[in-house]
Amino acid sequence: MADWNDARFQEHHLIGQGAYGEVYRCYATQFDSIVAVKRIQYESKSDGLPSVILREISVLKELDHPNVVRLLDVIEEPNGVKLVFEYLNCDLSKLIIKDVSMKSHLIKNFLFQILLGVSYCHSQKILHRDLKPENLLLDLQTNKIKIADFGHTRTFDTALPEYSIDVTTVHYKAPELLLSTRQSTTAVDIWSVGCIFAEMVMGKRLFPGSVDFIVLRKIIRIFDVPSEEEWKGVTAACLELLSDKTLPPHKYDLTDLVSGLEPEGLNLLSRMLCFLPSERITACEALKHQYFEGLQPSQ
């Protein structure tokens, strides 16, 4: 996919490669600016574009928010399509690796912006379903952060449908998704944001693990499993997933794992990371939390 033959783009450099194509940093004469171009080729002409790409195009054409990445253009080609995005020079995962001891004011700034973007998506009836540091793009000069990669999004209305569960990356996957209960509500995004919040504070993942049962075990070691009155069938669902069919004992407190977090931040984090989806704070509520007192939205 190296051959361009497109005068609209100059100085193109490969910056990423994913399941559906390559991403290039280019100068776009049309916009007189640096852009990111995702090039996707058809697997076969009869199949057309993958559903995740069609979904991303459809969603991003409708969204308009400072904390959501902008899709500038869609260019159809004989063998595929170019998606032209605004260019941001980093993502949150790279910054966490580079700056393990991230300053508290920067964490607060980033979290507020993430919640602004998530709150907007939810107000537009959009579940992102794959929030993770790699999908949060950054401008290192302005510290602006934007949500990207909308290929796994779903729309919802007052009657939330049951969606497929194998979407969210395992480290950021809410308990209800790990347990295959198919409860895709806005709460699944809030759990992911809570995991990202903790990761910024800790400099590492809160729930490391390569498969669902390992992550669930780590969650249960911090949070108590709800009672059957609160969540019918939850114990059986946990035992079904865990390899040794026993619930691990409570071992850690969230306070111990994020020891550098101020009390107000710990309170907000604990309200995001509730085992019961119905008990999690909403994005709109989180933006009004005391943790953000004194923070200006433009900071």
PDB file of C-alpha atoms in Angstrom:
ATOM      1  CA  MET A   1       0.000   0.000   0.000  1.00  0.00           C
ATOM      2  CA  ALA A   2       3.028   2.257  -0.376  1.00  0.00           C
ATOM      3  CA  ASP A   3       2.091   3.760  -3.775  1.00  0.00           C
ATOM      4  CA  TRP A   4       0.224   7.042  -3.336  1.00  0.00           C
ATOM      5  CA  ASN A   5      -0.098   8.846  -6.689  1.00  0.00           C
ATOM      6  CA  ASP A   6      -2.202  11.528  -5.033  1.00  0.00           C
ATOM      7  CA  ALA A   7      -1.081  15.146  -5.398  1.00  0.00           C
ATOM      8  CA  ARG A   8      -3.370  16.220  -2.564  1.00  0.00           C
ATOM      9  CA  PHE A   9      -0.976  14.680  -0.029  1.00  0.00           C
ATOM     10  CA  GLN A  10       2.739  15.354   0.301  1.00  0.00           C
ATOM     11  CA  GLU A  11       5.557  14.288   2.628  1.00  0.00           C
ATOM     12  CA  HIS A  12       3.719  11.157   3.725  1.00  0.00           C
ATOM     13  CA  HIS A  13       5.324   9.078   6.482  1.00  0.00           C
ATOM     14  CA  LEU A  14       3.993   5.803   7.874  1.00  0.00           C
ATOM     15  CA  ILE A  15       3.157   6.282  11.581  1.00  0.00           C
ATOM     16  CA  GLY A  16       0.960   3.289  12.344  1.00  0.00           C
ATOM     17  CA  GLN A  17      -0.486   0.030  11.118  1.00  0.00           C
ATOM     18  CA  GLY A  18      -3.670  -1.671  12.234  1.00  0.00           C
ATOM     19  CA  ALA A  19      -5.960  -4.531  11.349  1.00  0.00           C
ATOM     20  CA  TYR A  20      -7.631  -2.608   8.520  1.00  0.00           C
ATOM     21  CA  GLY A  21      -4.868  -0.500   7.035  1.00  0.00           C
ATOM     22  CA  GLU A  22      -1.992   1.909   7.470  1.00  0.00           C
ATOM     23  CA  VAL A  23      -1.905   5.407   8.954  1.00  0.00           C
ATOM     24  CA  TYR A  24       0.280   8.127   7.457  1.00  0.00           C
ATOM     25  CA  ARG A  25       1.288  11.596   8.570  1.00  0.00           C
ATOM     26  CA  CYS A  26       0.941  13.873   5.541  1.00  0.00           C
ATOM     27  CA  TYR A  27       0.787  17.458   4.457  1.00  0.00           C
ATOM     28  CA  ALA A  28      -2.638  18.007   2.867  1.00  0.00           C
ATOM     29  CA  THR A  29      -2.728  20.738   0.232  1.00  0.00           C
ATOM     30  CA  GLN A  30      -6.527  20.832   0.512  1.00  0.00           C
ATOM     31  CA  PHE A  31      -6.368  21.899   4.167  1.00  0.00           C
ATOM     32  CA  ASP A  32      -2.893  23.481   4.122  1.00  0.00           C
ATOM     33  CA  SER A  33      -2.040  21.499   7.245  1.00  0.00           C
ATOM     34  CA  ILE A  34      -0.596  18.269   8.573  1.00  0.00           C
ATOM     35  CA  VAL A  35      -3.180  15.472   8.718  1.00  0.00           C
ATOM     36  CA  ALA A  36      -3.377  11.787   9.551  1.00  0.00           C
ATOM     37  CA  VAL A  37      -4.538   9.599   6.672  1.00  0.00           C
ATOM     38  CA  LYS A  38      -5.862   6.111   7.296  1.00  0.00           C
ATOM     39  CA  ARG A  39      -5.695   4.043   4.097  1.00  0.00           C
ATOM     40  CA  ILE A  40      -7.975   1.011   3.935  1.00  0.00           C
ATOM     41  CA  GLN A  41      -7.977  -1.446   1.062  1.00  0.00           C
ATOM     42  CA  TYR A  42     -10.890  -3.690   0.172  1.00  0.00           C
ATOM     43  CA  GLU A  43     -10.252  -7.346   0.937  1.00  0.00           C
ATOM     44  CA  SER A  44     -12.210  -7.935  -2.230  1.00  0.00           C
ATOM     45  CA  LYS A  45     -14.191  -5.466  -4.262  1.00  0.00           C
ATOM     46  CA  SER A  46     -17.437  -7.356  -3.720  1.00  0.00           C
ATOM     47  CA  ASP A  47     -17.036  -7.249   0.087  1.00  0.00           C
ATOM     48  CA  GLY A  48     -16.498  -3.501   0.294  1.00  0.00           C
ATOM     49  CA  LEU A  49     -15.317  -1.825   3.491  1.00  0.00           C
ATOM     50  CA  PRO A  50     -15.214  -3.654   6.841  1.00  0.00           C
ATOM     51  CA  SER A  51     -18.213  -2.883   9.056  1.00  0.00           C
ATOM     52  CA  VAL A  52     -16.047  -1.237  11.730  1.00  0.00           C
ATOM     53  CA  ILE A  53     -14.769   1.285   9.170  1.00  0.00           C
ATOM     54  CA  LEU A  54     -18.249   2.049   7.878  1.00  0.00           C
ATOM     55  CA  ARG A  55     -19.414   2.502  11.472  1.00  0.00           C
ATOM     56  CA  GLU A  56     -16.538   4.860  12.286  1.00  0.00           C
ATOM     57  CA  ILE A  57     -17.242   6.994   9.214  1.00  0.00           C
ATOM     58  CA  SER A  58     -20.957   7.140   9.980  1.00  0.00           C
ATOM     59  CA  VAL A  59     -20.461   8.112  13.627  1.00  0.00           C
ATOM     60  CA  LEU A  60     -17.700  10.671  13.117  1.00  0.00           C
ATOM     61  CA  LYS A  61     -19.674  12.463  10.408  1.00  0.00           C
ATOM     62  CA  GLU A  62     -22.331  13.163  13.047  1.00  0.00           C
ATOM     63  CA  LEU A  63     -20.077  14.125  15.981  1.00  0.00           C
ATOM     64  CA  ASP A  64     -18.661  17.607  16.510  1.00  0.00           C
ATOM     65  CA  HIS A  65     -16.842  18.262  19.786  1.00  0.00           C
ATOM     66  CA  PRO A  66     -13.425  19.659  20.788  1.00  0.00           C
ATOM     67  CA  ASN A  67     -12.569  16.389  22.559  1.00  0.00           C
ATOM     68  CA  VAL A  68     -13.541  14.078  19.700  1.00  0.00           C
ATOM     69  CA  VAL A  69     -11.123  13.622  16.799  1.00  0.00           C
ATOM     70  CA  ARG A  70     -12.320  15.272  13.571  1.00  0.00           C
ATOM     71  CA  LEU A  71     -12.824  13.327  10.371  1.00  0.00           C
ATOM     72  CA  LEU A  72     -11.954  15.898   7.706  1.00  0.00           C
ATOM     73  CA  ASP A  73     -12.613  13.959   4.524  1.00  0.00           C
ATOM     74  CA  VAL A  74     -13.436  10.558   3.066  1.00  0.00           C
ATOM     75  CA  ILE A  75     -11.808   9.844  -0.293  1.00  0.00           C
ATOM     76  CA  GLU A  76     -13.047   6.852  -2.259  1.00  0.00           C
ATOM     77  CA  GLU A  77     -10.535   4.976  -4.408  1.00  0.00           C
ATOM     78  CA  PRO A  78     -10.867   2.046  -6.832  1.00  0.00           C
ATOM     79  CA  ASN A  79      -9.428  -0.401  -4.299  1.00  0.00           C
ATOM     80  CA  GLY A  80     -10.304   1.208  -1.000  1.00  0.00           C
ATOM     81  CA  VAL A  81     -10.734   4.476   0.835  1.00  0.00           C
ATOM     82  CA  LYS A  82      -8.694   7.201   2.530  1.00  0.00           C
ATOM     83  CA  LEU A  83      -9.955   8.629   5.815  1.00  0.00           C
ATOM     84  CA  VAL A  84      -8.436  12.039   6.508  1.00  0.00           C
ATOM     85  CA  PHE A  85      -8.260  13.014  10.193  1.00  0.00           C
ATOM     86  CA  GLU A  86      -6.857  15.985  12.031  1.00  0.00           C
ATOM     87  CA  TYR A  87      -3.326  15.137  13.171  1.00  0.00           C
ATOM     88  CA  LEU A  88      -2.305  14.835  16.819  1.00  0.00           C
ATOM     89  CA  ASN A  89       1.289  14.000  17.617  1.00  0.00           C
ATOM     90  CA  CYS A  90       0.922  11.521  20.490  1.00  0.00           C
ATOM     91  CA  ASP A  91      -1.485   9.251  22.327  1.00  0.00           C
ATOM     92  CA  LEU A  92      -2.030   8.839  26.060  1.00  0.00           C
ATOM     93  CA  SER A  93      -0.437   5.386  26.232  1.00  0.00           C
ATOM     94  CA  LYS A  94       2.869   6.731  24.906  1.00  0.00           C
ATOM     95  CA  LEU A  95       2.779   9.612  27.382  1.00  0.00           C
ATOM     96  CA  ILE A  96       2.117   7.269  30.322  1.00  0.00           C
ATOM     97  CA  ILE A  97       5.094   5.123  29.318  1.00  0.00           C
ATOM     98  CA  LYS A  98       7.293   8.192  28.863  1.00  0.00           C
ATOM     99  CA  ASP A  99       6.108  10.046  31.980  1.00  0.00           C
ATOM    100  CA  VAL A 100       5.349   7.373  34.595  1.00  0.00           C
ATOM    101  CA  SER A 101       5.030   9.960  37.376  1.00  0.00           C
ATOM    102  CA  MET A 102       2.553  12.227  35.600  1.00  0.00           C
ATOM    103  CA  LYS A 103       1.850  15.479  37.431  1.00  0.00           C
ATOM    104  CA  SER A 104      -1.481  15.629  39.264  1.00  0.00           C
ATOM    105  CA  HIS A 105      -2.647  18.806  37.496  1.00  0.00           C
ATOM    106  CA  LEU A 106      -2.028  17.152  34.112  1.00  0.00           C
ATOM    107  CA  ILE A 107      -3.970  14.032  35.142  1.00  0.00           C
ATOM    108  CA  LYS A 108      -6.863  16.210  36.264  1.00  0.00           C
ATOM    109  CA  ASN A 109      -6.753  18.194  33.019  1.00  0.00           C
ATOM    110  CA  PHE A 110      -6.715  15.072  30.840  1.00  0.00           C
ATOM    111  CA  LEU A 111      -9.454  13.313  32.825  1.00  0.00           C
ATOM    112  CA  PHE A 112     -11.723  16.348  32.606  1.00  0.00           C
ATOM    113  CA  GLN A 113     -11.291  16.518  28.831  1.00  0.00           C
ATOM    114  CA  ILE A 114     -11.907  12.777  28.451  1.00  0.00           C
ATOM    115  CA  LEU A 115     -15.111  13.103  30.472  1.00  0.00           C
ATOM    116  CA  LEU A 116     -16.203  16.078  28.356  1.00  0.00           C
ATOM    117  CA  GLY A 117     -15.816  13.943  25.237  1.00  0.00           C
ATOM    118  CA  VAL A 118     -17.524  10.904  26.772  1.00  0.00           C
ATOM    119  CA  SER A 119     -20.375  13.019  28.147  1.00  0.00           C
ATOM    120  CA  TYR A 120     -20.904  14.488  24.675  1.00  0.00           C
ATOM    121  CA  CYS A 121     -20.910  11.040  23.043  1.00  0.00           C
ATOM    122  CA  HIS A 122     -23.439   9.763  25.579  1.00  0.00           C
ATOM    123  CA  SER A 123     -25.619  12.841  25.007  1.00  0.00           C
ATOM    124  CA  GLN A 124     -25.611  11.886  21.319  1.00  0.00           C
ATOM    125  CA  LYS A 125     -26.666   8.306  22.239  1.00  0.00           C
ATOM    126  CA  ILE A 126     -23.226   6.902  21.381  1.00  0.00           C
ATOM    127  CA  LEU A 127     -21.431   4.213  23.386  1.00  0.00           C
ATOM    128  CA  HIS A 128     -17.728   4.172  22.506  1.00  0.00           C
ATOM    129  CA  ARG A 129     -17.062   0.680  23.967  1.00  0.00           C
ATOM    130  CA  ASP A 130     -13.289   0.708  23.419  1.00  0.00           C
ATOM    131  CA  LEU A 131     -11.898   3.531  25.519  1.00  0.00           C
ATOM    132  CA  LYS A 132      -8.219   2.999  26.318  1.00  0.00           C
ATOM    133  CA  PRO A 133      -5.069   5.171  26.366  1.00  0.00           C
ATOM    134  CA  GLU A 134      -4.164   4.174  22.791  1.00  0.00           C
ATOM    135  CA  ASN A 135      -7.478   5.623  21.583  1.00  0.00           C
ATOM    136  CA  LEU A 136      -6.958   8.978  23.300  1.00  0.00           C
ATOM    137  CA  LEU A 137      -4.930  11.249  21.019  1.00  0.00           C
ATOM    138  CA  LEU A 138      -2.864  14.159  22.315  1.00  0.00           C
ATOM    139  CA  ASP A 139      -1.420  17.411  21.099  1.00  0.00           C
ATOM    140  CA  LEU A 140       1.693  17.723  23.254  1.00  0.00           C
ATOM    141  CA  GLN A 141       1.975  21.465  22.593  1.00  0.00           C
ATOM    142  CA  THR A 142      -1.500  22.340  23.870  1.00  0.00           C
ATOM    143  CA  ASN A 143      -2.284  19.283  26.057  1.00  0.00           C
ATOM    144  CA  LYS A 144      -5.547  18.908  24.155  1.00  0.00           C
ATOM    145  CA  ILE A 145      -6.847  15.322  24.288  1.00  0.00           C
ATOM    146  CA  LYS A 146      -9.346  13.781  21.874  1.00  0.00           C
ATOM    147  CA  ILE A 147     -11.240  10.499  21.726  1.00  0.00           C
ATOM    148  CA  ALA A 148     -10.528   8.453  18.596  1.00  0.00           C
ATOM    149  CA  ASP A 149     -11.238   5.037  17.038  1.00  0.00           C
ATOM    150  CA  PHE A 150     -15.011   4.821  16.851  1.00  0.00           C
ATOM    151  CA  GLY A 151     -15.138   1.481  15.042  1.00  0.00           C
ATOM    152  CA  HIS A 152     -16.814  -0.355  17.924  1.00  0.00           C
ATOM    153  CA  THR A 153     -19.378   2.283  18.828  1.00  0.00           C
ATOM    154  CA  ARG A 154     -23.094   1.646  19.061  1.00  0.00           C
ATOM    155  CA  THR A 155     -26.041   3.982  19.271  1.00  0.00           C
ATOM    156  CA  PHE A 156     -28.673   3.498  21.929  1.00  0.00           C
ATOM    157  CA  ASP A 157     -32.041   4.885  22.927  1.00  0.00           C
ATOM    158  CA  THR A 158     -34.198   4.620  26.030  1.00  0.00           C
ATOM    159  CA  ALA A 159     -34.470   0.849  25.573  1.00  0.00           C
ATOM    160  CA  LEU A 160     -30.837  -0.234  25.573  1.00  0.00           C
ATOM    161  CA  PRO A 161     -30.351  -3.267  23.323  1.00  0.00           C
ATOM    162  CA  GLU A 162     -28.076  -6.220  23.970  1.00  0.00           C
ATOM    163  CA  TYR A 163     -24.855  -5.804  22.027  1.00  0.00           C
ATOM    164  CA  SER A 164     -21.969  -8.135  21.405  1.00  0.00           C
ATOM    165  CA  ILE A 165     -19.539  -8.185  24.321  1.00  0.00           C
ATOM    166  CA  ASP A 166     -16.159  -8.822  22.681  1.00  0.00           C
ATOM    167  CA  VAL A 167     -15.280  -5.201  22.061  1.00  0.00           C
ATOM    168  CA  THR A 168     -13.556  -3.403  24.922  1.00  0.00           C
ATOM    169  CA  THR A 169      -9.864  -4.203  25.383  1.00  0.00           C
ATOM    170  CA  VAL A 170      -9.660  -6.616  28.322  1.00  0.00           C
ATOM    171  CA  HIS A 171      -7.770  -4.322  30.741  1.00  0.00           C
ATOM    172  CA  TYR A 172     -10.553  -1.724  30.498  1.00  0.00           C
ATOM    173  CA  LYS A 173     -13.519  -4.096  30.289  1.00  0.00           C
ATOM    174  CA  ALA A 174     -16.303  -3.652  32.841  1.00  0.00           C
ATOM    175  CA  PRO A 175     -17.393  -6.610  35.023  1.00  0.00           C
ATOM    176  CA  GLU A 176     -20.728  -6.944  33.220  1.00  0.00           C
ATOM    177  CA  LEU A 177     -18.861  -7.427  29.931  1.00  0.00           C
ATOM    178  CA  LEU A 178     -16.367  -9.864  31.447  1.00  0.00           C
ATOM    179  CA  LEU A 179     -19.307 -11.882  32.762  1.00  0.00           C
ATOM    180  CA  SER A 180     -21.078 -11.890  29.378  1.00  0.00           C
ATOM    181  CA  THR A 181     -24.256 -10.345  30.735  1.00  0.00           C
ATOM    182  CA  ARG A 182     -24.460  -8.135  27.626  1.00  0.00           C
ATOM    183  CA  GLN A 183     -25.452  -5.040  29.613  1.00  0.00           C
ATOM    184  CA  SER A 184     -24.062  -2.427  27.251  1.00  0.00           C
ATOM    185  CA  THR A 185     -24.995   0.802  29.018  1.00  0.00           C
ATOM    186  CA  THR A 186     -23.107   4.056  29.328  1.00  0.00           C
ATOM    187  CA  ALA A 187     -21.615   2.563  32.512  1.00  0.00           C
ATOM    188  CA  VAL A 188     -19.219   0.397  30.456  1.00  0.00           C
ATOM    189  CA  ASP A 189     -17.504   3.550  29.177  1.00  0.00           C
ATOM    190  CA  ILE A 190     -17.298   4.982  32.702  1.00  0.00           C
ATOM    191  CA  TRP A 191     -15.541   1.841  33.956  1.00  0.00           C
ATOM    192  CA  SER A 192     -13.004   2.210  31.144  1.00  0.00           C
ATOM    193  CA  VAL A 193     -12.426   5.874  32.018  1.00  0.00           C
ATOM    194  CA  GLY A 194     -11.881   4.869  35.656  1.00  0.00           C
ATOM    195  CA  CYS A 195      -9.238   2.345  34.585  1.00  0.00           C
ATOM    196  CA  ILE A 196      -7.542   5.032  32.472  1.00  0.00           C
ATOM    197  CA  PHE A 197      -7.658   7.478  35.409  1.00  0.00           C
ATOM    198  CA  ALA A 198      -5.959   4.927  37.674  1.00  0.00           C
ATOM    199  CA  GLU A 199      -3.370   4.148  34.992  1.00  0.00           C
ATOM    200  CA  MET A 200      -2.394   7.808  34.719  1.00  0.00           C
ATOM    201  CA  VAL A 201      -1.902   7.933  38.499  1.00  0.00           C
ATOM    202  CA  MET A 202      -0.060   4.603  38.804  1.00  0.00           C
ATOM    203  CA  GLY A 203       1.945   4.703  35.587  1.00  0.00           C
ATOM    204  CA  LYS A 204       0.769   1.161  34.840  1.00  0.00           C
ATOM    205  CA  ARG A 205      -2.465  -0.736  34.232  1.00  0.00           C
ATOM    206  CA  LEU A 206      -4.781  -1.211  37.189  1.00  0.00           C
ATOM    207  CA  PHE A 207      -5.941  -4.605  35.910  1.00  0.00           C
ATOM    208  CA  PRO A 208      -3.123  -6.247  33.923  1.00  0.00           C
ATOM    209  CA  GLY A 209      -3.927  -9.575  32.324  1.00  0.00           C
ATOM    210  CA  SER A 210      -4.219 -11.161  28.922  1.00  0.00           C
ATOM    211  CA  VAL A 211      -7.626 -12.841  29.253  1.00  0.00           C
ATOM    212  CA  ASP A 212     -10.983 -12.138  30.865  1.00  0.00           C
ATOM    213  CA  PHE A 213     -10.747 -14.499  33.843  1.00  0.00           C
ATOM    214  CA  ILE A 214      -7.380 -13.078  34.952  1.00  0.00           C
ATOM    215  CA  VAL A 215      -8.738  -9.529  34.881  1.00  0.00           C
ATOM    216  CA  LEU A 216     -11.915 -10.590  36.702  1.00  0.00           C
ATOM    217  CA  ARG A 217      -9.831 -12.223  39.431  1.00  0.00           C
ATOM    218  CA  LYS A 218      -7.878  -8.974  39.902  1.00  0.00           C
ATOM    219  CA  ILE A 219     -11.116  -6.982  40.072  1.00  0.00           C
ATOM    220  CA  ILE A 220     -12.582  -9.283  42.726  1.00  0.00           C
ATOM    221  CA  ARG A 221      -9.429  -8.936  44.827  1.00  0.00           C
ATOM    222  CA  ILE A 222     -10.228  -5.208  45.098  1.00  0.00           C
ATOM    223  CA  PHE A 223     -14.016  -5.023  44.895  1.00  0.00           C
ATOM    224  CA  ASP A 224     -16.551  -7.239  46.614  1.00  0.00           C
ATOM    225  CA  VAL A 225     -18.861  -9.236  44.367  1.00  0.00           C
ATOM    226  CA  PRO A 226     -22.425  -7.884  44.676  1.00  0.00           C
ATOM    227  CA  SER A 227     -25.046  -9.916  46.490  1.00  0.00           C
ATOM    228  CA  GLU A 228     -27.604 -12.022  44.628  1.00  0.00           C
ATOM    229  CA  GLU A 229     -30.254  -9.479  45.645  1.00  0.00           C
ATOM    230  CA  GLU A 230     -28.283  -6.760  43.898  1.00  0.00           C
ATOM    231  CA  TRP A 231     -27.331  -8.806  40.825  1.00  0.00           C
ATOM    232  CA  LYS A 232     -29.094 -12.099  40.317  1.00  0.00           C
ATOM    233  CA  GLY A 233     -26.767 -14.818  39.060  1.00  0.00           C
ATOM    234  CA  VAL A 234     -23.560 -12.822  39.543  1.00  0.00           C
ATOM    235  CA  THR A 235     -21.834 -15.420  41.739  1.00  0.00           C
ATOM    236  CA  ALA A 236     -22.533 -18.239  39.303  1.00  0.00           C
ATOM    237  CA  ALA A 237     -21.351 -16.063  36.407  1.00  0.00           C
ATOM    238  CA  CYS A 238     -18.093 -15.293  38.229  1.00  0.00           C
ATOM    239  CA  LEU A 239     -17.478 -18.945  39.079  1.00  0.00           C
ATOM    240  CA  GLU A 240     -18.208 -19.955  35.491  1.00  0.00           C
ATOM    241  CA  LEU A 241     -15.492 -17.636  34.186  1.00  0.00           C
ATOM    242  CA  LEU A 242     -12.820 -18.256  36.829  1.00  0.00           C
ATOM    243  CA  SER A 243     -10.570 -21.188  35.976  1.00  0.00           C
ATOM    244  CA  ASP A 244     -10.456 -22.730  39.464  1.00  0.00           C
ATOM    245  CA  LYS A 245     -14.169 -22.092  40.114  1.00  0.00           C
ATOM    246  CA  THR A 246     -13.557 -20.290  43.419  1.00  0.00           C
ATOM    247  CA  LEU A 247     -13.924 -16.620  44.266  1.00  0.00           C
ATOM    248  CA  PRO A 248     -10.569 -15.109  45.283  1.00  0.00           C
ATOM    249  CA  PRO A 249     -10.425 -13.377  48.684  1.00  0.00           C
ATOM    250  CA  HIS A 250     -10.469  -9.611  49.043  1.00  0.00           C
ATOM    251  CA  LYS A 251      -6.791  -8.638  49.101  1.00  0.00           C
ATOM    252  CA  TYR A 252      -6.304  -4.964  48.208  1.00  0.00           C
ATOM    253  CA  ASP A 253      -7.947  -1.625  48.822  1.00  0.00           C
ATOM    254  CA  LEU A 254      -8.133   0.837  45.958  1.00  0.00           C
ATOM    255  CA  THR A 255      -6.472   3.364  48.284  1.00  0.00           C
ATOM    256  CA  ASP A 256      -3.328   1.233  48.477  1.00  0.00           C
ATOM    257  CA  LEU A 257      -3.000   0.924  44.692  1.00  0.00           C
ATOM    258  CA  VAL A 258      -3.429   4.627  43.894  1.00  0.00           C
ATOM    259  CA  SER A 259      -1.692   5.948  46.985  1.00  0.00           C
ATOM    260  CA  GLY A 260      -0.577   9.154  45.274  1.00  0.00           C
ATOM    261  CA  LEU A 261      -4.130  10.275  44.522  1.00  0.00           C
ATOM    262  CA  GLU A 262      -5.701  13.038  46.600  1.00  0.00           C
ATOM    263  CA  PRO A 263      -8.888  12.189  48.590  1.00  0.00           C
ATOM    264  CA  GLU A 264     -11.267  13.903  46.146  1.00  0.00           C
ATOM    265  CA  GLY A 265      -9.687  12.027  43.239  1.00  0.00           C
ATOM    266  CA  LEU A 266      -9.935   8.738  45.102  1.00  0.00           C
ATOM    267  CA  ASN A 267     -13.612   9.398  45.769  1.00  0.00           C
ATOM    268  CA  LEU A 268     -14.259  10.052  42.075  1.00  0.00           C
ATOM    269  CA  LEU A 269     -12.300   6.963  41.044  1.00  0.00           C
ATOM    270  CA  SER A 270     -14.230   4.774  43.482  1.00  0.00           C
ATOM    271  CA  ARG A 271     -17.503   6.063  42.025  1.00  0.00           C
ATOM    272  CA  MET A 272     -16.354   5.153  38.526  1.00  0.00           C
ATOM    273  CA  LEU A 273     -15.111   1.692  39.465  1.00  0.00           C
ATOM    274  CA  CYS A 274     -18.238   0.205  41.037  1.00  0.00           C
ATOM    275  CA  PHE A 275     -18.864  -3.493  40.345  1.00  0.00           C
ATOM    276  CA  LEU A 276     -22.569  -2.757  39.922  1.00  0.00           C
ATOM    277  CA  PRO A 277     -23.136  -0.758  36.707  1.00  0.00           C
ATOM    278  CA  SER A 278     -26.122   1.065  38.211  1.00  0.00           C
ATOM    279  CA  GLU A 279     -23.937   2.506  40.984  1.00  0.00           C
ATOM    280  CA  ARG A 280     -21.349   4.089  38.687  1.00  0.00           C
ATOM    281  CA  ILE A 281     -21.292   7.841  38.340  1.00  0.00           C
ATOM    282  CA  THR A 282     -22.286   9.242  34.941  1.00  0.00           C
ATOM    283  CA  ALA A 283     -19.901  11.322  32.830  1.00  0.00           C
ATOM    284  CA  CYS A 284     -22.082  14.389  33.325  1.00  0.00           C
ATOM    285  CA  GLU A 285     -22.093  13.910  37.109  1.00  0.00           C
ATOM    286  CA  ALA A 286     -18.342  13.275  37.158  1.00  0.00           C
ATOM    287  CA  LEU A 287     -17.660  16.633  35.484  1.00  0.00           C
ATOM    288  CA  LYS A 288     -19.296  18.344  38.489  1.00  0.00           C
ATOM    289  CA  HIS A 289     -17.261  16.364  41.042  1.00  0.00           C
ATOM    290  CA  GLN A 290     -15.299  18.211  43.720  1.00  0.00           C
ATOM    291  CA  TYR A 291     -12.062  16.775  42.295  1.00  0.00           C
ATOM    292  CA  PHE A 292     -12.294  19.304  39.448  1.00  0.00           C
ATOM    293  CA  GLU A 293     -12.989  22.310  41.670  1.00  0.00           C
ATOM    294  CA  GLY A 294     -10.973  25.287  40.459  1.00  0.00           C
ATOM    295  CA  LEU A 295     -10.048  23.670  37.140  1.00  0.00           C
ATOM    296  CA  GLN A 296     -10.772  25.822  34.127  1.00  0.00           C
ATOM    297  CA  PRO A 297     -12.068  23.855  31.092  1.00  0.00           C
ATOM    298  CA  SER A 298      -9.404  25.470  28.916  1.00  0.00           C
ATOM    299  CA  GLN A 299      -6.525  24.354  31.176  1.00  0.00           C
TER     300      GLN A 299
END
